[in-house]
Amino acid sequence: MLMAENIGVAFNGLQVLRGVTFSVERGTAVLVVGPNGSGKSTLFRAVMGTVKYRGKVSVDGKVIEGMPPHRRFRLGIVLAPEKMRVAENLTVRENIEISGRFRDAVRIFPELEHLKNRKAGVLSGGERQIVVFSRAVLSDPSYLLLDEPFQALSDENVERMISEIERRKRRAGIAIISHDRIEDVVEICDTLYFMLSGRVRRVIEIESAEQAIKKLEKYMIL
Amino acid sequence: MKRIVAETAVMLSLAVIMSLSPYYSWLFVLMSIYSLLTLSWLFMRKAGRISMGHSFLFGFPVFLASAGYSFSSEVSIQLFIAGCALSFVIFYIFAEMTGRTAFVFLTLVFSIFVWVSSPKLVFEKGGYLTGGEVGFSFPTISQKELHILTGGTLTLFYLIYRIIGESRAGYFMRAVGDDETASKAVGIDLRKIKALSILLSGMTAWSAGIIYGLEFGHISPEIFSVEISVFPFIASLIGAGNPFASVLSSFGLVYLSKILNSMYPGLMGIVYAAILILSPKIGWWVYVKGKRLDEKAG
């Protein structure tokens, strides 16, 4: 299990996360939602170790305090960051080969084949997003943190991504932050975290997508 | 791979052609020293660190070695190794301590500090004062040997640069250079990659420094000058960041500086200043051209 307990993060004296507790088990998927500025991305960054935080993060019972991101990665935690962050001066193929075999990425997204020699800096938003996602899943994570993975994607690629997440979920724990396609994502998730002002306001165990959406609609407009 | 072989063949042909006249052989060595300096700078830029104080990395070990040579060859070698280690550690600490922008200014300020303070190194040897503004003597070798050594060193480091660029370590360096946060997220060890790029950069600059000493038989504090520090930035700007074009632009800039400075001493300094002032516009033009080429290739 990937467990973050009582996580606090402050930037320049401003408290962004206040005692957030969050967990994801292998074989499950969780969805983290909340308005902009609620601290969702900061939570993922704290778990990955790319920001300083207070509190405790453990993976499969092992506390990983003070561990740099590349060592957390070796323990199986992988973050696909928001804002479609890729290495702009590398080609699509080179970006993906940082994590794994290019042909495995083409199996998920066939259009990568004709984009392979293009520099990532000249890709469209949707194309960049599939590069970010491919890079993350090809490293075979035990715990995959996806921050806004569906942004700017075509319906076809959303479908492909969701089925890949479902496939990966069999042996990995997956946490997703999303503002888009919540109805579809809820279908494959087991737990829903609603965050507001740096705190987890509600944890909803998903029995059915309709029930979860109904509960969530009490807190935000979908 | 074909392209790398073709580029290497062009460089080796230049080395052979320029060996035919003593003046051009001397010029080839000088051009190669500056090309090595540019390659060294490009290694560091690959991992996202733009140095404006590269004269320190280039000049410090050989400056110490030349001071040590006043005593004995053994002291010279020991001081050279210590200089390499110290310059590596200082640049690594700078890269760890600072962000990208601060690194540019910190390296520039530091190299100017070394440039200004190095003439203070004066000591008495056999009743004579040595060092100061004049500097120290350094051993030399024959022009033919130097020509072969320089051609070989330039080819070797060019191949290392290109081969590493196509390797996994090269991808990591470029990924770190583009986006450190995204690189951390896919498990790249930033410290290792920064250390590797500074080490490769250092090895190239240290070799260039040794050849510089052997070419002139003398090292003065001018080896730390701002002109040397900004040279690789200008050469890379003109070469659009492409390693082969940057090597050729280094050759061109050295040749141009010989012509302009013989017409009016210091004229090349004005050209450098003009390029630096116009660099955002030149940089934008290069970016747009590069993007168009990418789109065509895609």
Coordinates of C-alpha atoms in Angstrom, one line a residue:
Chain A
M1 CA 0.0 0.0 0.0
L2 CA 1.1 3.6 -0.7
M3 CA 0.3 5.6 2.3
A4 CA 0.7 9.4 2.9
E5 CA -0.1 10.4 6.5
N6 CA -0.7 13.9 7.9
I7 CA 1.0 15.6 4.9
G8 CA 1.6 19.3 5.2
V9 CA 3.2 21.5 2.6
A10 CA 3.9 25.2 2.7
F11 CA 5.2 27.5 -0.1
N12 CA 6.7 30.8 1.0
G13 CA 4.8 30.7 4.3
L14 CA 1.5 29.8 2.6
Q15 CA 0.0 26.5 3.8
V16 CA -1.0 24.5 0.7
L17 CA -1.6 21.1 2.3
R18 CA -2.8 20.7 5.9
G19 CA -2.6 17.3 7.4
V20 CA -3.7 15.3 4.4
T21 CA -4.0 11.5 4.7
F22 CA -4.3 9.5 1.6
S23 CA -3.7 5.9 0.5
V24 CA -3.9 3.6 -2.4
E25 CA -3.6 -0.2 -2.5
R26 CA -2.3 -2.4 -5.3
G27 CA -5.2 -3.6 -7.4
T28 CA -7.3 -0.5 -6.7
A29 CA -7.7 3.0 -8.2
V30 CA -8.5 6.2 -6.5
L31 CA -9.8 9.5 -7.9
V32 CA -8.7 12.8 -6.4
V33 CA -11.0 15.7 -7.2
G34 CA -11.4 19.3 -6.0
P35 CA -11.3 22.8 -7.3
N36 CA -8.1 24.5 -8.5
G37 CA -5.8 25.4 -5.6
S38 CA -7.1 22.6 -3.4
G39 CA -3.7 21.0 -3.2
K40 CA -4.2 17.9 -5.3
S41 CA -1.1 18.2 -7.5
T42 CA 1.0 19.2 -4.4
L43 CA -0.2 16.0 -2.7
F44 CA 1.1 13.9 -5.6
R45 CA 4.4 15.9 -5.7
A46 CA 4.9 15.4 -2.0
V47 CA 4.3 11.6 -2.4
M48 CA 6.9 11.6 -5.2
G49 CA 9.3 13.7 -3.1
T50 CA 9.6 16.6 -5.5
V51 CA 8.5 19.1 -2.8
K52 CA 9.4 19.4 0.8
Y53 CA 6.7 18.2 3.2
R54 CA 5.9 17.4 6.8
G55 CA 4.3 14.0 7.6
K56 CA 5.0 10.4 6.7
V57 CA 5.0 8.6 3.3
S58 CA 5.3 4.8 3.3
V59 CA 5.3 2.3 0.5
D60 CA 4.5 -1.4 1.2
G61 CA 5.2 -0.7 4.9
K62 CA 8.5 1.0 4.3
V63 CA 8.8 4.6 5.4
I64 CA 10.5 6.6 2.7
E65 CA 11.2 9.9 4.5
G66 CA 14.1 11.9 3.0
M67 CA 14.3 9.7 0.0
P68 CA 15.0 11.5 -3.2
P69 CA 12.5 11.1 -6.1
H70 CA 14.7 8.7 -8.2
R71 CA 14.9 6.3 -5.2
R72 CA 11.1 6.5 -4.7
F73 CA 10.8 5.7 -8.4
R74 CA 12.9 2.6 -7.9
L75 CA 10.5 1.5 -5.2
G76 CA 7.8 1.7 -7.9
I77 CA 6.2 5.1 -7.4
V78 CA 5.8 6.9 -10.7
L79 CA 4.3 10.4 -11.3
A80 CA 2.9 11.6 -14.6
P81 CA 3.0 15.3 -13.9
E82 CA 0.4 17.8 -14.9
K83 CA 0.8 20.5 -17.7
M84 CA 2.0 17.9 -20.2
R85 CA 5.6 18.1 -19.0
V86 CA 8.0 16.3 -21.3
A87 CA 11.6 16.9 -22.5
E88 CA 10.9 19.3 -25.3
N89 CA 14.2 18.9 -27.1
L90 CA 14.0 15.1 -27.2
T91 CA 12.0 13.3 -29.9
V92 CA 8.9 11.4 -29.0
R93 CA 10.8 8.2 -29.3
E94 CA 13.7 9.4 -27.1
N95 CA 11.2 10.7 -24.5
I96 CA 9.5 7.3 -24.2
E97 CA 12.8 5.3 -24.3
I98 CA 13.8 7.0 -21.0
S99 CA 11.3 4.7 -19.4
G100 CA 10.8 1.7 -21.7
R101 CA 10.5 0.2 -25.1
F102 CA 8.9 2.5 -27.8
R103 CA 7.1 -0.4 -29.4
D104 CA 5.1 -1.0 -26.2
A105 CA 3.9 2.6 -26.2
V106 CA 2.9 2.2 -29.9
R107 CA 0.8 -0.8 -28.8
I108 CA -1.2 1.6 -26.6
F109 CA -1.3 4.6 -28.9
P110 CA -0.7 3.6 -32.5
E111 CA -0.3 7.2 -33.7
L112 CA 3.0 7.5 -31.8
E113 CA 4.6 5.5 -34.7
H114 CA 4.3 8.5 -37.1
L115 CA 5.2 11.0 -34.4
K116 CA 8.4 9.1 -33.3
N117 CA 11.0 11.5 -34.8
R118 CA 9.2 14.7 -34.0
K119 CA 10.6 16.8 -31.2
A120 CA 8.2 16.8 -28.2
G121 CA 8.3 20.7 -28.1
V122 CA 6.3 20.9 -31.4
L123 CA 3.6 18.4 -30.4
S124 CA 0.0 19.4 -29.7
G125 CA -1.3 19.2 -26.2
G126 CA -3.0 15.9 -26.7
E127 CA 0.1 14.4 -28.4
R128 CA 2.2 15.5 -25.5
Q129 CA -0.2 14.0 -23.0
I130 CA 0.1 10.5 -24.6
V131 CA 3.9 10.8 -24.4
V132 CA 3.7 11.8 -20.6
F133 CA 1.3 8.8 -20.0
S134 CA 3.4 6.4 -22.0
R135 CA 6.5 7.4 -20.2
A136 CA 4.8 6.8 -16.9
V137 CA 3.2 3.4 -17.6
L138 CA 6.1 1.9 -19.4
S139 CA 8.3 2.0 -16.3
D140 CA 6.0 -0.7 -14.9
P141 CA 5.0 1.1 -11.7
S142 CA 3.7 -0.4 -8.6
Y143 CA 2.0 2.9 -7.7
L144 CA 1.1 5.2 -10.6
L145 CA 0.1 8.9 -9.9
L146 CA -1.6 10.5 -12.9
D147 CA -2.1 14.2 -12.7
E148 CA -4.7 15.4 -15.2
P149 CA -4.0 12.6 -17.7
F150 CA -7.0 13.3 -19.9
Q151 CA -6.4 17.0 -20.6
A152 CA -6.6 17.9 -24.3
L153 CA -7.1 14.2 -25.4
S154 CA -9.4 13.0 -28.1
D155 CA -12.2 10.7 -27.1
E156 CA -10.5 7.8 -28.8
N157 CA -7.3 8.3 -26.7
V158 CA -9.3 8.8 -23.5
E159 CA -10.8 5.4 -24.2
R160 CA -7.3 3.9 -24.8
M161 CA -5.9 5.5 -21.7
I162 CA -8.8 4.3 -19.5
S163 CA -8.5 0.7 -20.7
E164 CA -4.7 0.8 -20.1
I165 CA -5.4 2.1 -16.6
E166 CA -7.8 -0.7 -16.0
R167 CA -5.2 -3.2 -17.3
R168 CA -2.5 -1.8 -15.1
K169 CA -4.8 -1.7 -12.1
R170 CA -4.7 -5.5 -11.8
R171 CA -1.2 -5.4 -10.3
A172 CA -0.6 -1.7 -9.4
G173 CA -2.2 1.0 -7.3
I174 CA -3.4 3.9 -9.4
A175 CA -4.2 7.5 -8.2
I176 CA -5.7 9.9 -10.7
I177 CA -6.4 13.6 -10.4
S178 CA -8.9 14.7 -13.0
H179 CA -11.3 17.5 -13.9
D180 CA -12.2 15.8 -17.2
R181 CA -14.4 12.8 -17.9
I182 CA -15.1 12.2 -14.2
E183 CA -18.2 10.0 -15.0
D184 CA -15.9 7.7 -17.0
V185 CA -13.1 7.7 -14.5
V186 CA -15.3 7.0 -11.6
E187 CA -16.4 3.7 -13.3
I188 CA -12.8 2.3 -12.9
C189 CA -12.1 3.8 -9.4
D190 CA -12.7 2.3 -6.0
T191 CA -12.4 5.4 -3.8
L192 CA -12.9 9.1 -4.3
Y193 CA -11.1 11.8 -2.4
F194 CA -12.6 15.3 -2.4
M195 CA -10.1 18.0 -1.5
L196 CA -10.7 21.6 -0.6
S197 CA -8.3 24.3 0.7
G198 CA -5.5 21.9 1.3
R199 CA -7.6 19.3 3.2
V200 CA -9.4 16.1 2.3
R201 CA -13.0 17.0 3.0
R202 CA -14.6 13.7 2.0
V203 CA -13.6 10.2 1.2
I204 CA -16.2 8.3 -0.7
E205 CA -16.1 4.5 -1.2
I206 CA -17.4 4.0 -4.7
E207 CA -20.2 1.4 -4.9
S208 CA -21.6 2.5 -8.1
A209 CA -20.6 5.4 -10.4
E210 CA -24.1 7.0 -10.1
Q211 CA -24.0 7.0 -6.3
A212 CA -20.5 8.5 -6.2
I213 CA -21.4 11.2 -8.7
K214 CA -24.5 12.0 -6.7
K215 CA -22.5 12.4 -3.5
L216 CA -19.8 14.4 -5.3
E217 CA -22.4 16.8 -6.7
K218 CA -23.2 18.0 -3.2
Y219 CA -19.7 19.5 -3.1
M220 CA -18.9 20.6 -6.7
I221 CA -20.5 21.3 -10.1
L222 CA -19.7 18.5 -12.5
Chain B
M1 CA 25.6 7.3 -37.5
K2 CA 26.4 8.2 -41.2
R3 CA 26.1 11.8 -40.2
I4 CA 28.6 11.5 -37.3
V5 CA 31.1 9.7 -39.6
A6 CA 30.7 12.4 -42.3
E7 CA 31.1 15.2 -39.7
T8 CA 34.2 13.5 -38.3
A9 CA 35.6 13.1 -41.8
V10 CA 35.2 16.9 -42.4
M11 CA 37.1 17.7 -39.2
L12 CA 39.9 15.3 -40.0
S13 CA 40.1 16.7 -43.5
L14 CA 40.4 20.2 -42.1
A15 CA 43.2 18.9 -39.8
V16 CA 45.1 17.5 -42.7
I17 CA 44.7 20.5 -45.0
M18 CA 45.7 22.9 -42.3
S19 CA 48.8 20.9 -41.4
L20 CA 50.4 21.9 -44.8
S21 CA 51.5 25.4 -43.7
P22 CA 53.1 26.3 -40.3
Y23 CA 50.8 29.3 -39.8
Y24 CA 47.6 27.4 -40.6
S25 CA 48.8 24.5 -38.4
W26 CA 49.2 27.0 -35.5
L27 CA 45.8 28.5 -36.3
F28 CA 44.2 25.0 -36.5
V29 CA 45.5 24.3 -33.0
L30 CA 44.1 27.6 -31.7
M31 CA 40.7 27.0 -33.5
S32 CA 40.5 23.5 -32.0
I33 CA 41.2 24.7 -28.5
Y34 CA 38.2 27.1 -28.8
S35 CA 36.1 24.4 -30.4
L36 CA 36.9 22.1 -27.5
L37 CA 35.9 24.9 -25.1
T38 CA 32.6 25.2 -27.0
L39 CA 32.0 21.4 -26.9
S40 CA 32.8 21.5 -23.1
W41 CA 30.2 24.3 -22.7
L42 CA 27.6 22.3 -24.8
F43 CA 28.1 19.3 -22.4
M44 CA 27.0 21.4 -19.5
R45 CA 24.2 23.1 -21.4
K46 CA 22.8 19.6 -22.3
A47 CA 21.9 19.2 -18.6
G48 CA 20.4 22.7 -18.5
R49 CA 23.2 24.7 -17.0
I50 CA 24.5 27.6 -19.1
S51 CA 27.9 28.7 -17.9
M52 CA 29.2 32.2 -18.5
G53 CA 32.3 31.5 -16.5
H54 CA 33.7 28.7 -18.6
S55 CA 37.2 30.3 -18.6
F56 CA 37.5 29.0 -15.0
L57 CA 36.9 25.4 -15.9
F58 CA 39.2 25.8 -18.9
G59 CA 42.0 27.8 -17.3
F60 CA 42.2 27.0 -13.6
P61 CA 43.9 23.5 -13.7
V62 CA 46.4 24.6 -16.3
F63 CA 47.1 27.9 -14.5
L64 CA 47.9 26.0 -11.3
A65 CA 50.0 23.5 -13.3
S66 CA 52.0 26.3 -14.9
A67 CA 52.6 27.8 -11.4
G68 CA 53.7 24.3 -10.2
Y69 CA 56.0 23.9 -13.3
S70 CA 58.1 26.7 -11.8
F71 CA 59.1 24.1 -9.2
S72 CA 59.1 20.8 -11.0
S73 CA 57.1 18.7 -13.4
E74 CA 55.8 16.5 -10.6
V75 CA 54.4 19.5 -8.7
S76 CA 52.9 20.7 -12.0
I77 CA 51.1 17.4 -12.5
Q78 CA 49.8 17.2 -8.9
L79 CA 48.6 20.8 -9.1
F80 CA 46.8 20.1 -12.4
I81 CA 45.0 17.1 -10.9
A82 CA 44.1 19.2 -7.8
G83 CA 42.9 22.0 -10.1
C84 CA 40.7 19.6 -12.1
A85 CA 39.1 18.2 -9.0
L86 CA 38.6 21.6 -7.4
S87 CA 37.1 23.2 -10.6
F88 CA 34.7 20.2 -10.9
V89 CA 33.6 20.5 -7.2
I90 CA 33.1 24.3 -7.5
F91 CA 30.9 24.0 -10.6
Y92 CA 29.0 21.0 -9.1
I93 CA 28.3 23.0 -5.9
F94 CA 27.2 26.0 -8.0
A95 CA 24.8 23.7 -10.0
E96 CA 23.4 22.2 -6.8
M97 CA 23.0 25.5 -5.0
T98 CA 21.4 27.5 -7.8
G99 CA 18.7 27.5 -10.4
R100 CA 19.3 27.9 -14.1
T101 CA 19.4 31.7 -14.1
A102 CA 21.5 32.1 -11.0
F103 CA 24.0 29.6 -12.3
V104 CA 24.7 31.9 -15.4
F105 CA 25.4 34.9 -13.2
L106 CA 27.3 33.0 -10.4
T107 CA 29.7 31.4 -12.9
L108 CA 30.3 34.8 -14.6
V109 CA 30.9 36.6 -11.4
F110 CA 33.1 33.9 -10.1
S111 CA 35.3 33.7 -13.3
I112 CA 35.7 37.5 -13.2
F113 CA 36.7 37.3 -9.5
V114 CA 39.4 34.6 -10.5
W115 CA 40.5 36.8 -13.4
V116 CA 41.0 39.8 -11.2
S117 CA 42.6 38.0 -8.3
S118 CA 44.9 35.6 -10.2
P119 CA 47.6 38.2 -10.9
K120 CA 48.0 38.4 -7.1
L121 CA 49.7 34.9 -7.3
V122 CA 53.4 35.9 -7.2
F123 CA 56.3 34.1 -5.7
E124 CA 60.1 34.3 -5.7
K125 CA 62.1 31.6 -7.5
G126 CA 65.9 31.7 -7.8
G127 CA 66.0 35.4 -6.8
Y128 CA 63.3 36.3 -9.5
L129 CA 59.7 37.1 -9.0
T130 CA 57.4 35.0 -11.1
G131 CA 53.6 35.1 -11.7
G132 CA 51.6 38.3 -11.5
E133 CA 50.2 39.8 -14.7
V134 CA 52.9 38.0 -16.7
G135 CA 52.0 34.6 -15.5
F136 CA 54.0 31.4 -15.7
S137 CA 55.9 29.4 -18.3
F138 CA 54.7 26.0 -19.5
P139 CA 56.4 23.3 -21.4
T140 CA 55.9 23.0 -25.2
I141 CA 56.2 20.3 -27.8
S142 CA 56.9 20.5 -31.5
Q143 CA 54.2 22.0 -33.8
K144 CA 53.8 18.7 -35.6
E145 CA 53.2 16.8 -32.4
L146 CA 50.8 19.5 -31.2
H147 CA 48.9 19.4 -34.4
I148 CA 48.3 15.6 -34.2
L149 CA 47.5 15.8 -30.5
T150 CA 45.0 18.6 -31.0
G151 CA 43.3 17.0 -34.1
G152 CA 43.1 13.7 -32.2
T153 CA 41.7 15.3 -29.0
L154 CA 39.1 17.3 -30.9
T155 CA 37.9 14.3 -32.9
L156 CA 37.8 12.2 -29.7
F157 CA 35.7 14.6 -27.7
Y158 CA 33.5 15.3 -30.7
L159 CA 32.8 11.6 -31.0
I160 CA 32.2 11.3 -27.2
Y161 CA 29.8 14.2 -27.4
R162 CA 27.8 12.8 -30.3
I163 CA 27.8 9.2 -29.0
I164 CA 26.7 10.2 -25.5
G165 CA 24.1 12.4 -27.1
E166 CA 22.5 9.3 -28.7
S167 CA 22.8 7.2 -25.6
R168 CA 20.5 6.7 -22.7
A169 CA 22.7 9.0 -20.5
G170 CA 22.4 11.6 -23.2
Y171 CA 18.6 11.4 -23.2
F172 CA 18.7 11.8 -19.4
M173 CA 20.9 14.9 -19.7
R174 CA 18.6 16.4 -22.3
A175 CA 15.5 15.5 -20.2
V176 CA 17.0 17.2 -17.1
G177 CA 18.0 20.2 -19.3
D178 CA 14.4 20.5 -20.5
D179 CA 12.4 19.9 -17.3
E180 CA 13.9 18.9 -14.0
T181 CA 10.5 18.2 -12.3
A182 CA 9.4 15.9 -15.1
S183 CA 12.8 14.1 -15.1
K184 CA 12.5 13.5 -11.3
A185 CA 9.0 12.0 -11.9
V186 CA 10.4 9.4 -14.2
G187 CA 13.2 8.4 -11.9
I188 CA 16.2 10.3 -13.2
D189 CA 18.8 11.0 -10.6
L190 CA 19.4 14.7 -11.0
R191 CA 22.6 14.8 -9.0
K192 CA 24.2 12.0 -10.9
I193 CA 23.2 13.5 -14.3
K194 CA 24.4 17.0 -13.3
A195 CA 27.7 15.5 -12.0
L196 CA 28.1 13.5 -15.2
S197 CA 27.6 16.5 -17.5
I198 CA 30.0 18.7 -15.4
L199 CA 32.6 15.9 -15.4
L200 CA 32.4 15.5 -19.2
S201 CA 32.4 19.3 -19.6
G202 CA 35.4 19.5 -17.3
M203 CA 37.3 16.7 -19.1
T204 CA 36.9 18.5 -22.4
A205 CA 37.8 21.9 -21.0
W206 CA 40.9 20.6 -19.1
S207 CA 42.2 18.9 -22.2
A208 CA 41.7 22.2 -24.1
G209 CA 43.6 24.0 -21.3
I210 CA 46.6 21.7 -21.5
I211 CA 46.7 22.1 -25.3
Y212 CA 46.5 25.9 -24.8
G213 CA 49.5 25.8 -22.5
L214 CA 51.5 23.6 -24.9
E215 CA 50.6 25.9 -27.8
F216 CA 51.8 29.1 -26.1
G217 CA 54.4 27.7 -23.6
H218 CA 53.0 30.2 -21.2
I219 CA 49.9 30.8 -19.1
S220 CA 48.9 34.3 -17.9
P221 CA 45.8 35.4 -15.9
E222 CA 44.3 36.4 -19.3
I223 CA 43.2 32.7 -19.6
F224 CA 40.4 33.7 -17.2
S225 CA 39.2 36.7 -19.3
V226 CA 35.6 37.4 -20.0
E227 CA 36.2 37.1 -23.7
I228 CA 37.1 33.4 -23.2
S229 CA 34.2 32.9 -20.9
V230 CA 31.6 34.2 -23.4
F231 CA 33.2 32.6 -26.5
P232 CA 31.4 29.2 -26.3
F233 CA 28.0 30.9 -25.7
I234 CA 28.6 33.0 -28.9
A235 CA 29.9 30.1 -30.9
S236 CA 26.9 28.0 -29.8
L237 CA 24.5 30.8 -30.6
I238 CA 25.9 31.1 -34.1
G239 CA 25.9 27.4 -34.5
A240 CA 22.3 27.2 -33.4
G241 CA 23.2 24.8 -30.6
N242 CA 24.1 22.1 -33.2
P243 CA 27.5 20.6 -32.1
F244 CA 29.0 20.4 -35.6
A245 CA 27.9 23.9 -36.6
S246 CA 29.2 25.1 -33.2
V247 CA 32.6 23.6 -33.9
L248 CA 32.6 25.2 -37.3
S249 CA 31.5 28.6 -35.9
S250 CA 34.3 28.4 -33.3
F251 CA 36.7 27.9 -36.1
G252 CA 35.2 30.9 -38.0
L253 CA 35.2 33.1 -34.9
V254 CA 38.9 32.4 -34.2
Y255 CA 39.8 33.2 -37.8
L256 CA 37.6 36.3 -37.8
S257 CA 39.2 37.5 -34.6
K258 CA 42.7 37.1 -36.1
I259 CA 41.6 39.2 -39.1
L260 CA 39.8 41.9 -37.2
N261 CA 42.3 42.2 -34.4
S262 CA 45.1 42.6 -36.9
M263 CA 43.1 45.5 -38.5
Y264 CA 42.4 47.2 -35.2
P265 CA 43.3 45.6 -31.8
G266 CA 40.2 44.9 -29.8
L267 CA 37.8 45.1 -32.8
M268 CA 36.7 41.5 -32.2
G269 CA 35.6 42.5 -28.6
I270 CA 33.1 44.9 -30.2
V271 CA 31.8 42.1 -32.4
Y272 CA 31.3 39.9 -29.3
A273 CA 29.6 42.7 -27.5
A274 CA 27.2 43.3 -30.5
I275 CA 26.4 39.6 -30.6
L276 CA 25.7 39.5 -26.9
I277 CA 23.4 42.6 -27.1
L278 CA 21.6 41.1 -30.1
S279 CA 21.6 37.6 -28.6
P280 CA 17.8 37.5 -27.7
K281 CA 16.9 38.4 -31.3
I282 CA 19.5 36.0 -32.8
G283 CA 18.4 33.3 -30.3
W284 CA 14.7 33.8 -31.4
W285 CA 15.6 33.7 -35.1
V286 CA 17.6 30.4 -34.5
Y287 CA 14.6 29.0 -32.5
V288 CA 12.1 29.8 -35.2
K289 CA 14.4 28.3 -37.9
G290 CA 15.0 25.2 -35.8
K291 CA 11.3 24.8 -35.2
R292 CA 10.6 25.0 -39.0
L293 CA 13.3 22.4 -39.7
D294 CA 11.7 20.2 -37.0
E295 CA 8.3 20.6 -38.5
K296 CA 9.7 19.7 -42.0
A297 CA 11.5 16.7 -40.6
G298 CA 8.3 15.6 -38.8

